């Protein structure tokens, strides 16, 4: 490897821009020079050894830099981040530069061995790992303190000098991807491997899950249709439907883990070693020694964090939940009042008044949701988590609980306090359909339209200037840097999660929910694809091996749905009629069935292996090989040491 | 390492017997010669490079061999099995011969660096990994086929030539251990680290769990006593007691994981890499290529095994469960009949007759248990599991379910069908106390007495011969080879598991159960210690990082106990009196409380981290270091390759 790094110095290929760095307007010259020097500087001097080129814009005021890297540099970077690629013998192995010849499709002149998304991920990783040496501050900004080992990019970001870093779209590739993804109307699977090559594993996995989930809902939808068409009201039929649904939802969640393992094995992320995680940008604390790495970095007492979580965040979340329930009760009072008013003085006005409470409630919920989201982000950031993953988990948990309550509390109230099945069905349908329409609109149609308008304006502006520089690249960068940022798959998963709630929690009352969910998801795939390709900035690829905390969230929802469905079936008049003598027997039977279903669920989850046998064997083989290799390596190092 | 192995040849220390090999009487000379040669042969020739010495017995008919190894050989073996030891900087690291100087207490002349148990484990590992080269069969036994790579020892065992392999007791060490373990009456902890040094991690962990569990039961016992003394019958008090019990049992199981992690970290097994598991001795199949290792070995289709499990074993187990329930019903009928008989013609005879059904039932249960155990072992062995661990898990599951039913079915029947709380309390007390007394007797007192008798006989026999050979060693081997074999911790854990069931399942009916459990466990520690030290052959040490499937079993029991306790409380007349108007409200309240408790349980299990922060940090540090080291090593190997 030492020789490879030195080899790198004498070797310079033509520049291919991969990542854009935008510095704030009016950033001091010395800062820019220092920063670009550090990026270009040799690895042995603590630089990143990347290539940087300023983007010449028409007014020259903007500080935009394009970052690229030589082919060799990227291969060495691939080894650093621990990419896993396919070998000639079809097995997946961690890429190392010295074993490069054993990898499939590798050739020294094949610059497509690494996908563009991988190259951009490597550059991002290298930039983020650019660390301060003996600088005490960012040159030109004495207030932006540095200490040895601090990530320079993170300090530049937190002090506002660095506006953004984003990867460039690859127009050719994007065109191809768009065509095969949603370019033509077709029945079939999404090109997940191509999506993964272009957007990375996290996003490909979301689309994979969306697709899988849609297919998995089809049996529910198909079985649900006759219930609606023939208006079946026999509750033995509903019981069968609900039982099928409950077991089916367990099966699909378990099978997803297997499919996910197959996909991520193929993509190499299942095997990818977790890199040592750096502190997230917002993390702060007194300078100390990290007990794990022994490096100097901010440390923050875990006890203090626990206190903040349990004594501030938790009570706050509970308060919000209580407040949300309180608002709901007011809504039901208003509703009652409107109904009474309508009954007393029936008129067009009173008819209109009937809708007022719902509208007010919808608006209030939306406002509460947004305020709560800000509060949750603020609180989670104040909890001062060291790792981005831990921050995300705490944020997701907070938002999830609140959204769950907001969406389903009124339905629970109608079902289990008012006992009004007709109203429940009606509310469920209204909530499901309106939320789906609103989401589709707010998520893609609106941003797409805004983006189109903006593009036109930029194009007009550009063509009026008519400079001789590489216009298309400047144009592209200018366009893309104004595009919205895609903040990750959180909202997309949340939407699916709530949809799963609508489908499963009250499935025995409204069997048609699955049909709407399937229809929505088919258009969702297209609108999300559109969103990714045309509305947002290209996001950095993020390797991942599973859908993380969402798997747990979906599984929890499916456990809750066993309880709700059993209660709903028990409350139905038809089932009540089966136990004319004793309500006790009814309740006991329902409770027994519920426990039985829960037990079956857990046994099923336990019995179905999380990874298909084929993948298990491949993993075992790799583990065996690495054990053998370790023995060899120890021997080689020993021999090397003894020869010295 | 290559130099170390060659160094080994010129180096021979005085022989210390560690492991005993007993071959069948009348084993052919050529077989013995071939086998001992293979054991002594150099590693490069495919041997085990151990030392072997025949034991000269008085009649010369017995083929007993003592196996030992030089100090250096043991150190190299420690590297092969991947032992983890403490370093000079107090961190735990995998031992390698080349880095031996960095380990605590290491010195070339310190022969106590490895414990005797570790040495014996290494020798066992080396013997089991002694593989056939080009032999087609065991010399002298044409019917005992071999193929390249087959473990010789396993073939010798299955063909009956090898009677047993067992590690020798170390009389000095054992004396010390006995003294500090149970030699004096004292209040305090067991010397777990010493037990681990002598018997290995699996057994030390069992005693650790037994001790921890006893301490954890003390609060329950202390709280339970006033209920008995003051004959509290207020069910609000029982509700409090049961709630405390349920949450407490969750807490203790979670905390155990943490304590277990602390212990096994100190012992090094938490970090020990799982070795590649060899097929178990009984595994058979057509010769094929193992897809993982690429070696030739018997293969057996996983689908065939699944078919055997689900189409034969599962129905058989269900049938047995049904049969067991059927026998229980007959018992209750008999009981009823005896009661009626007693009422009709009251006499001494009829009074005696009252006990007959219970005695018959107890005997029948015992017989059924034994037959079932054989059947379960036969079936699990017939399922042809490739790995010992998988075999054990399937066996444990089968035996567990049956034992659970046998022990608790009658209690469930009394509680939830007969609704007879008084009888429940009485049966519970009887079952708990008699099973404890019987167990203590059958497990240690009886074998101890038999062992004593046998020892006297051997001593008498020996002294009458008065040969000049090393009598004490011959005597010791002859004594130990006749001792019973300890078949692992299965039965000990099972006993604790059933005890946990008695304590938790019906805790609100019989708060005194915990008191009896504590008393039993205190004597259990002593009787189990006695059993290990004096009754059984010394078992081979088995490294382990946790109590495995038993953690899951205990957790499942604690979930079931939430359900049973909630129902019992709901059934009590005092709670019924609180809901005079509507039984419905009562049932709904109970169901609600039960779900709440279950939810709290799962949240607690989720929130309490499985490893203490301190251990987490140490593990993270090691992971970080190994990532860094890997980078270094790749570089070193590269440099070595480039210099060649």
Coordinates of C-alpha atoms in Angstrom, one line a residue, chain B residues 107-595:
Chain B
X107 CA 6.9 -15.6 31.6
X108 CA 8.6 -18.4 29.7
X109 CA 9.1 -20.3 32.9
X110 CA 5.6 -19.6 34.4
X111 CA 3.7 -22.8 33.7
X112 CA 0.6 -21.4 35.4
X113 CA -0.1 -18.8 32.7
X114 CA -2.7 -21.2 31.3
X115 CA -5.0 -22.8 33.8
X116 CA -5.2 -26.6 33.9
X117 CA -8.7 -26.5 32.6
X118 CA -7.5 -24.4 29.6
X119 CA -4.7 -26.9 29.0
X120 CA -7.1 -29.8 29.0
X121 CA -9.5 -27.9 26.7
X122 CA -6.6 -27.3 24.3
X123 CA -5.6 -31.0 24.3
X124 CA -9.2 -32.0 23.7
X125 CA -9.4 -29.6 20.8
X126 CA -6.2 -30.9 19.3
X127 CA -7.2 -34.5 19.7
X128 CA -10.6 -33.9 18.1
X129 CA -8.9 -32.1 15.3
X130 CA -6.6 -35.0 14.5
X131 CA -7.8 -35.8 11.0
X132 CA -7.4 -38.8 8.7
X133 CA -5.0 -38.2 5.9
X134 CA -5.0 -41.0 3.3
X135 CA -6.2 -43.8 5.6
X136 CA -9.3 -45.5 4.2
X137 CA -10.1 -47.1 7.6
X138 CA -8.9 -47.5 11.1
X139 CA -5.9 -49.9 10.9
X140 CA -7.1 -53.3 12.2
X141 CA -10.8 -52.4 11.9
X142 CA -11.8 -52.5 8.2
X143 CA -15.4 -51.8 9.0
X144 CA -14.5 -48.4 10.6
X145 CA -14.2 -46.3 7.4
X146 CA -12.3 -43.1 7.3
X147 CA -12.0 -40.4 4.6
X148 CA -9.6 -37.5 4.3
X149 CA -10.4 -34.8 6.9
X150 CA -12.6 -37.0 9.2
X151 CA -11.8 -36.6 12.9
X152 CA -10.1 -39.7 14.0
X153 CA -11.2 -39.5 17.6
X154 CA -14.9 -39.2 16.6
X155 CA -14.6 -42.3 14.4
X156 CA -12.9 -44.2 17.2
X157 CA -15.6 -43.2 19.6
X158 CA -18.5 -44.1 17.3
X159 CA -16.9 -47.5 16.5
X160 CA -16.4 -48.3 20.2
X161 CA -12.6 -48.6 20.1
X162 CA -12.2 -45.5 22.2
X163 CA -14.2 -45.9 25.4
X164 CA -13.7 -42.4 26.8
X165 CA -11.5 -39.4 27.1
X166 CA -11.6 -37.4 30.2
X167 CA -9.4 -34.8 32.0
X168 CA -7.7 -35.7 35.2
X169 CA -8.5 -34.1 38.4
X170 CA -5.7 -32.0 39.9
X171 CA -5.7 -33.1 43.6
X172 CA -3.9 -30.1 45.0
X173 CA -6.1 -27.6 43.1
X174 CA -9.3 -29.5 43.9
X175 CA -8.5 -29.5 47.6
X176 CA -8.0 -25.7 47.6
X177 CA -11.1 -25.2 45.5
X178 CA -13.2 -27.4 47.8
X179 CA -12.0 -25.5 50.8
X180 CA -12.8 -22.1 49.5
X181 CA -16.1 -23.2 47.9
X182 CA -17.8 -25.2 50.5
X183 CA -15.2 -26.3 53.0
X184 CA -16.3 -23.9 55.7
X185 CA -19.7 -22.6 56.6
X186 CA -19.6 -19.0 55.6
X187 CA -21.8 -16.2 54.2
X188 CA -20.6 -14.8 51.0
X189 CA -20.1 -15.3 47.3
X190 CA -18.8 -18.5 45.7
X191 CA -15.2 -18.3 44.4
X192 CA -16.5 -18.1 40.8
X193 CA -13.1 -17.3 39.3
X194 CA -11.6 -20.3 40.9
X195 CA -14.4 -22.5 39.8
X196 CA -13.9 -21.2 36.3
X197 CA -10.2 -21.9 36.4
X198 CA -10.9 -25.5 37.5
X199 CA -14.1 -26.4 35.7
X200 CA -14.3 -23.9 32.8
X201 CA -16.8 -21.2 31.9
X202 CA -20.0 -23.2 31.3
X203 CA -20.0 -24.6 34.8
X204 CA -18.8 -21.5 36.5
X205 CA -21.6 -19.6 34.7
X206 CA -24.2 -22.1 35.9
X207 CA -23.0 -21.5 39.5
X208 CA -22.9 -17.8 38.9
X209 CA -26.5 -17.9 37.7
X210 CA -27.6 -20.1 40.6
X211 CA -26.0 -17.6 43.0
X212 CA -27.4 -14.6 41.3
X213 CA -30.8 -16.1 41.0
X214 CA -30.8 -16.9 44.7
X215 CA -29.8 -13.4 45.7
X216 CA -32.5 -12.0 43.3
X217 CA -35.2 -14.1 44.9
X218 CA -34.4 -12.8 48.4
X219 CA -36.4 -9.6 48.0
X220 CA -39.4 -11.7 46.8
X221 CA -39.0 -14.0 49.8
X222 CA -38.6 -11.2 52.3
X223 CA -41.8 -9.5 50.9
X224 CA -43.6 -12.8 50.8
X225 CA -43.0 -13.7 54.5
X226 CA -45.4 -11.2 56.1
X227 CA -48.2 -12.4 53.7
X228 CA -47.9 -15.8 55.3
X229 CA -47.3 -14.6 58.9
X230 CA -50.2 -12.1 59.0
X231 CA -52.3 -14.3 56.7
X232 CA -53.0 -11.2 54.6
X233 CA -56.0 -11.9 52.4
X234 CA -56.6 -8.4 51.1
X235 CA -56.2 -8.7 47.4
X236 CA -55.0 -5.2 46.9
X237 CA -51.9 -6.4 48.9
X238 CA -51.7 -9.5 46.6
X239 CA -52.0 -7.3 43.5
X240 CA -49.1 -5.2 44.8
X241 CA -47.0 -8.3 45.5
X242 CA -47.7 -9.8 42.1
X243 CA -47.0 -6.6 40.3
X244 CA -43.7 -6.3 42.1
X245 CA -42.9 -9.9 41.3
X246 CA -43.6 -9.5 37.6
X247 CA -41.6 -6.3 37.2
X248 CA -38.9 -7.7 39.4
X249 CA -38.6 -10.9 37.4
X250 CA -38.1 -8.8 34.2
X251 CA -35.5 -6.7 35.9
X252 CA -33.5 -9.6 37.3
X253 CA -33.4 -11.3 33.9
X254 CA -32.2 -8.2 32.2
X255 CA -29.6 -7.4 34.9
X256 CA -28.4 -11.0 34.7
X257 CA -27.4 -10.4 31.0
X258 CA -25.3 -7.4 32.3
X259 CA -23.6 -9.4 35.1
X260 CA -23.0 -12.3 32.7
X261 CA -21.3 -9.9 30.3
X262 CA -19.1 -8.5 33.1
X263 CA -18.1 -12.0 34.1
X264 CA -17.5 -13.4 30.7
X265 CA -15.6 -10.3 29.7
X266 CA -13.2 -10.9 32.6
X267 CA -12.9 -14.6 31.6
X268 CA -12.3 -13.7 28.0
X269 CA -15.1 -15.7 26.6
X270 CA -17.2 -12.7 25.7
X271 CA -14.5 -11.8 23.1
X272 CA -13.6 -15.3 22.0
X273 CA -14.4 -15.8 18.4
X274 CA -16.7 -18.7 17.7
X275 CA -14.6 -21.4 16.3
X276 CA -15.8 -23.1 13.2
X277 CA -18.0 -25.9 14.5
X278 CA -17.2 -29.5 13.4
X279 CA -20.1 -32.0 12.8
X280 CA -21.2 -33.8 15.9
X281 CA -20.0 -37.4 16.3
X282 CA -23.4 -38.9 15.5
X283 CA -23.9 -36.9 12.3
X284 CA -24.1 -39.0 9.2
X285 CA -24.9 -38.6 5.5
X286 CA -23.6 -39.3 2.1
X287 CA -20.0 -38.0 1.5
X288 CA -20.1 -34.7 -0.2
X289 CA -18.5 -31.3 -0.3
X290 CA -19.3 -29.0 2.6
X291 CA -20.4 -25.8 0.9
X292 CA -18.8 -23.6 3.6
X293 CA -15.4 -25.2 4.0
X294 CA -15.1 -26.9 0.6
X295 CA -13.8 -30.0 2.5
X296 CA -15.1 -33.5 1.9
X297 CA -17.5 -34.5 4.7
X298 CA -20.9 -36.1 5.1
X299 CA -23.7 -33.9 4.0
X300 CA -27.4 -34.2 4.8
X301 CA -30.1 -32.2 3.1
X302 CA -31.6 -29.5 5.3
X303 CA -35.0 -30.1 3.7
X304 CA -35.0 -33.7 4.8
X305 CA -34.1 -32.6 8.3
X306 CA -37.0 -30.0 8.3
X307 CA -39.4 -32.8 7.1
X308 CA -38.3 -35.0 10.0
X309 CA -38.7 -32.1 12.5
X310 CA -42.0 -30.9 11.3
X311 CA -43.7 -34.1 10.1
X312 CA -42.4 -36.6 12.8
X313 CA -40.9 -34.9 15.8
X314 CA -43.5 -32.1 16.1
X315 CA -46.5 -34.5 15.8
X316 CA -44.9 -36.9 18.2
X317 CA -44.3 -34.1 20.8
X318 CA -47.9 -33.0 20.4
X319 CA -49.1 -36.5 20.9
X320 CA -47.0 -36.9 24.1
X321 CA -48.4 -33.6 25.4
X322 CA -51.9 -34.8 24.7
X323 CA -51.2 -38.1 26.4
X324 CA -49.7 -36.3 29.4
X325 CA -52.9 -34.2 29.7
X326 CA -55.0 -37.3 29.3
X327 CA -53.1 -39.0 32.2
X328 CA -53.7 -35.8 34.3
X329 CA -57.4 -36.0 33.7
X330 CA -57.5 -39.6 34.8
X331 CA -55.6 -38.6 37.9
X332 CA -58.3 -36.0 38.7
X333 CA -61.0 -38.6 38.1
X334 CA -59.2 -41.0 40.5
X335 CA -58.8 -38.3 43.0
X336 CA -62.5 -37.5 42.8
X337 CA -63.3 -41.2 43.1
X338 CA -61.1 -41.6 46.2
X339 CA -62.7 -38.6 47.8
X340 CA -66.2 -40.1 47.1
X341 CA -65.1 -43.4 48.4
X342 CA -63.7 -41.8 51.6
X343 CA -66.9 -39.9 52.1
X344 CA -69.1 -43.1 51.7
X345 CA -67.2 -45.5 53.9
X346 CA -64.9 -43.5 56.2
X347 CA -62.2 -45.8 57.6
X348 CA -58.5 -46.0 58.0
X349 CA -58.2 -47.8 54.7
X350 CA -60.2 -45.1 52.9
X351 CA -58.1 -42.5 54.5
X352 CA -55.0 -44.2 53.1
X353 CA -56.8 -44.5 49.7
X354 CA -56.9 -40.7 49.5
X355 CA -53.1 -40.7 48.9
X356 CA -53.1 -43.5 46.3
X357 CA -54.0 -41.3 43.3
X358 CA -51.3 -38.8 44.0
X359 CA -48.7 -41.5 44.5
X360 CA -49.7 -43.3 41.3
X361 CA -49.7 -40.0 39.4
X362 CA -46.3 -39.0 40.7
X363 CA -44.9 -42.4 39.7
X364 CA -46.5 -42.3 36.3
X365 CA -45.2 -38.8 35.7
X366 CA -41.7 -39.9 36.6
X367 CA -41.9 -42.9 34.3
X368 CA -43.4 -40.7 31.5
X369 CA -40.6 -38.2 32.0
X370 CA -37.9 -40.8 31.6
X371 CA -39.5 -42.5 28.6
X372 CA -40.1 -39.1 27.0
X373 CA -36.5 -38.1 27.6
X374 CA -35.2 -41.2 25.8
X375 CA -37.6 -40.6 23.0
X376 CA -36.6 -37.0 22.7
X377 CA -32.9 -37.9 22.6
X378 CA -33.6 -40.6 20.0
X379 CA -35.7 -38.3 17.8
X380 CA -33.3 -35.3 18.0
X381 CA -30.4 -37.6 17.2
X382 CA -32.5 -39.1 14.3
X383 CA -33.2 -35.5 13.0
X384 CA -29.4 -35.7 12.3
X385 CA -28.3 -32.2 13.2
X386 CA -24.9 -31.4 11.9
X387 CA -23.9 -29.3 14.9
X388 CA -23.9 -30.2 18.6
X389 CA -25.3 -26.7 19.4
X390 CA -28.3 -27.2 17.1
X391 CA -28.8 -30.7 18.5
X392 CA -28.8 -29.4 22.0
X393 CA -31.2 -26.6 21.2
X394 CA -33.7 -29.0 19.7
X395 CA -33.4 -31.4 22.5
X396 CA -33.8 -28.7 25.2
X397 CA -36.9 -27.3 23.4
X398 CA -38.5 -30.8 23.3
X399 CA -37.7 -31.6 26.9
X400 CA -38.6 -28.2 28.2
X401 CA -42.1 -28.1 26.7
X402 CA -42.9 -31.6 28.1
X403 CA -41.5 -30.9 31.5
X404 CA -43.4 -27.6 31.7
X405 CA -46.6 -29.3 30.9
X406 CA -46.0 -32.2 33.3
X407 CA -45.1 -29.9 36.2
X408 CA -47.7 -27.2 35.7
X409 CA -50.6 -28.7 33.8
X410 CA -52.3 -29.9 37.0
X411 CA -51.8 -26.5 38.6
X412 CA -53.3 -24.8 35.6
X413 CA -56.2 -27.2 35.7
X414 CA -56.8 -26.6 39.4
X415 CA -56.5 -22.8 39.0
X416 CA -58.4 -22.2 35.8
X417 CA -60.9 -25.1 35.5
X418 CA -61.6 -26.1 39.0
X419 CA -61.2 -22.5 40.4
X420 CA -60.1 -24.0 43.7
X421 CA -57.5 -21.6 45.2
X422 CA -57.1 -23.5 48.4
X423 CA -56.3 -26.7 46.5
X424 CA -54.0 -24.7 44.2
X425 CA -52.0 -23.4 47.1
X426 CA -51.8 -26.8 48.7
X427 CA -50.7 -28.6 45.5
X428 CA -48.2 -25.9 44.7
X429 CA -46.6 -26.2 48.1
X430 CA -46.6 -30.0 47.9
X431 CA -45.1 -30.1 44.4
X432 CA -42.5 -27.4 45.2
X433 CA -41.2 -28.9 48.4
X434 CA -41.3 -32.6 47.4
X435 CA -39.6 -32.0 44.1
X436 CA -36.9 -30.0 45.8
X437 CA -36.3 -32.7 48.4
X438 CA -36.3 -35.5 45.8
X439 CA -34.0 -33.6 43.5
X440 CA -31.4 -32.9 46.2
X441 CA -31.5 -36.6 47.2
X442 CA -31.3 -38.1 43.7
X443 CA -28.8 -35.5 42.4
X444 CA -26.1 -35.6 45.0
X445 CA -26.7 -37.5 48.2
X446 CA -27.3 -40.8 46.5
X447 CA -24.4 -40.6 44.0
X448 CA -22.1 -39.3 46.7
X449 CA -22.8 -42.3 48.8
X450 CA -22.3 -44.7 45.9
X451 CA -19.1 -43.0 45.0
X452 CA -17.8 -43.3 48.6
X453 CA -18.5 -47.0 48.6
X454 CA -16.8 -47.5 45.3
X455 CA -13.7 -45.5 46.4
X456 CA -13.3 -47.7 49.5
X457 CA -13.6 -50.8 47.4
X458 CA -10.9 -49.6 45.0
X459 CA -8.6 -48.5 47.8
X460 CA -8.9 -51.9 49.4
X461 CA -8.2 -53.6 46.1
X462 CA -5.2 -51.4 45.4
X463 CA -3.5 -51.8 48.8
X464 CA -3.8 -55.5 48.5
X465 CA -1.7 -55.5 45.3
X466 CA 1.1 -53.3 46.6
X467 CA 3.0 -52.8 43.3
X468 CA 5.9 -50.4 43.1
X469 CA 4.7 -48.3 40.2
X470 CA 3.4 -44.8 40.8
X471 CA 0.5 -46.1 42.8
X472 CA -1.2 -42.8 43.6
X473 CA -1.6 -41.9 39.9
X474 CA -2.7 -45.4 38.9
X475 CA -5.1 -45.3 41.8
X476 CA -6.4 -41.9 40.8
X477 CA -7.0 -42.8 37.2
X478 CA -8.7 -46.1 38.2
X479 CA -10.9 -44.2 40.6
X480 CA -11.8 -41.4 38.2
X481 CA -12.5 -43.6 35.2
X482 CA -15.2 -45.3 37.1
X483 CA -16.9 -42.1 38.3
X484 CA -20.1 -41.1 36.7
X485 CA -20.0 -38.7 33.7
X486 CA -21.4 -35.2 34.2
X487 CA -23.7 -34.7 31.2
X488 CA -23.6 -31.0 31.2
X489 CA -25.7 -28.3 33.0
X490 CA -28.9 -29.2 31.3
X491 CA -30.7 -30.9 34.3
X492 CA -29.4 -28.2 36.7
X493 CA -30.8 -25.4 34.6
X494 CA -34.1 -27.4 34.1
X495 CA -34.5 -27.7 37.8
X496 CA -34.0 -23.9 38.2
X497 CA -36.3 -23.2 35.4
X498 CA -39.1 -25.3 36.9
X499 CA -38.5 -23.6 40.3
X500 CA -38.8 -20.2 38.6
X501 CA -42.1 -21.4 37.3
X502 CA -43.4 -22.4 40.8
X503 CA -42.2 -19.0 42.1
X504 CA -43.5 -16.8 39.4
X505 CA -46.5 -18.4 37.7
X506 CA -48.7 -18.5 40.8
X507 CA -46.9 -16.0 43.0
X508 CA -50.0 -14.1 44.1
X509 CA -51.5 -17.3 45.5
X510 CA -48.5 -18.6 47.3
X511 CA -46.1 -15.9 48.3
X512 CA -44.1 -18.3 50.4
X513 CA -42.8 -20.1 47.2
X514 CA -39.8 -17.7 47.0
X515 CA -38.8 -18.5 50.5
X516 CA -38.6 -22.2 49.8
X517 CA -36.8 -21.5 46.5
X518 CA -34.2 -19.4 48.4
X519 CA -33.7 -22.1 51.0
X520 CA -33.4 -24.8 48.4
X521 CA -30.9 -22.9 46.3
X522 CA -28.6 -22.3 49.2
X523 CA -28.4 -26.0 49.8
X524 CA -28.4 -26.6 46.1
X525 CA -25.2 -24.6 45.7
X526 CA -23.5 -26.9 48.3
X527 CA -24.9 -30.1 46.9
X528 CA -24.0 -29.2 43.3
X529 CA -20.5 -28.2 44.4
X530 CA -20.1 -31.5 46.1
X531 CA -21.4 -33.3 43.1
X532 CA -18.9 -31.5 40.8
X533 CA -16.0 -32.1 43.1
X534 CA -16.5 -35.5 44.5
X535 CA -19.1 -37.5 42.6
X536 CA -18.5 -37.0 38.9
X537 CA -15.5 -37.3 36.6
X538 CA -14.0 -33.9 35.9
X539 CA -15.7 -32.5 32.8
X540 CA -13.8 -30.8 30.0
X541 CA -14.0 -27.0 30.2
X542 CA -16.3 -25.5 27.7
X543 CA -15.9 -21.8 26.9
X544 CA -19.2 -19.9 26.7
X545 CA -20.3 -16.3 26.7
X546 CA -23.8 -16.7 28.1
X547 CA -26.4 -19.2 29.3
X548 CA -27.7 -19.5 25.8
X549 CA -31.2 -20.8 25.2
X550 CA -32.0 -20.7 29.0
X551 CA -32.2 -16.9 28.9
X552 CA -34.9 -17.2 26.4
X553 CA -36.7 -19.9 28.4
X554 CA -36.7 -17.9 31.6
X555 CA -37.9 -14.8 29.7
X556 CA -40.7 -16.8 28.2
X557 CA -41.7 -18.1 31.6
X558 CA -41.8 -14.6 33.0
X559 CA -44.1 -13.5 30.1
X560 CA -46.5 -16.4 30.8
X561 CA -46.5 -15.6 34.5
X562 CA -47.8 -12.1 33.8
X563 CA -50.9 -13.7 32.1
X564 CA -51.5 -16.3 34.9
X565 CA -51.1 -13.8 37.7
X566 CA -53.4 -11.3 36.2
X567 CA -56.1 -14.0 35.7
X568 CA -55.6 -15.3 39.3
X569 CA -56.0 -11.8 40.7
X570 CA -59.0 -11.3 38.6
X571 CA -60.6 -14.5 39.9
X572 CA -60.1 -13.7 43.6
X573 CA -63.3 -13.0 45.5
X574 CA -61.9 -9.8 47.0
X575 CA -61.3 -8.3 43.5
X576 CA -64.7 -9.6 42.4
X577 CA -66.2 -7.8 45.3
X578 CA -64.8 -4.5 43.9
X579 CA -66.9 -4.9 40.8
X580 CA -70.3 -5.9 42.3
X581 CA -72.4 -4.7 39.3
X582 CA -70.6 -5.9 36.3
X583 CA -68.3 -8.9 35.8
X584 CA -67.6 -7.4 32.4
X585 CA -65.8 -4.4 33.9
X586 CA -63.7 -6.7 36.0
X587 CA -62.6 -8.8 33.0
X588 CA -61.9 -5.8 30.9
X589 CA -59.9 -4.2 33.7
X590 CA -57.9 -7.3 34.2
X591 CA -57.2 -7.6 30.5
X592 CA -56.2 -4.0 30.4
X593 CA -53.8 -4.3 33.3
X594 CA -52.3 -7.4 31.8
X595 CA -51.6 -5.7 28.5

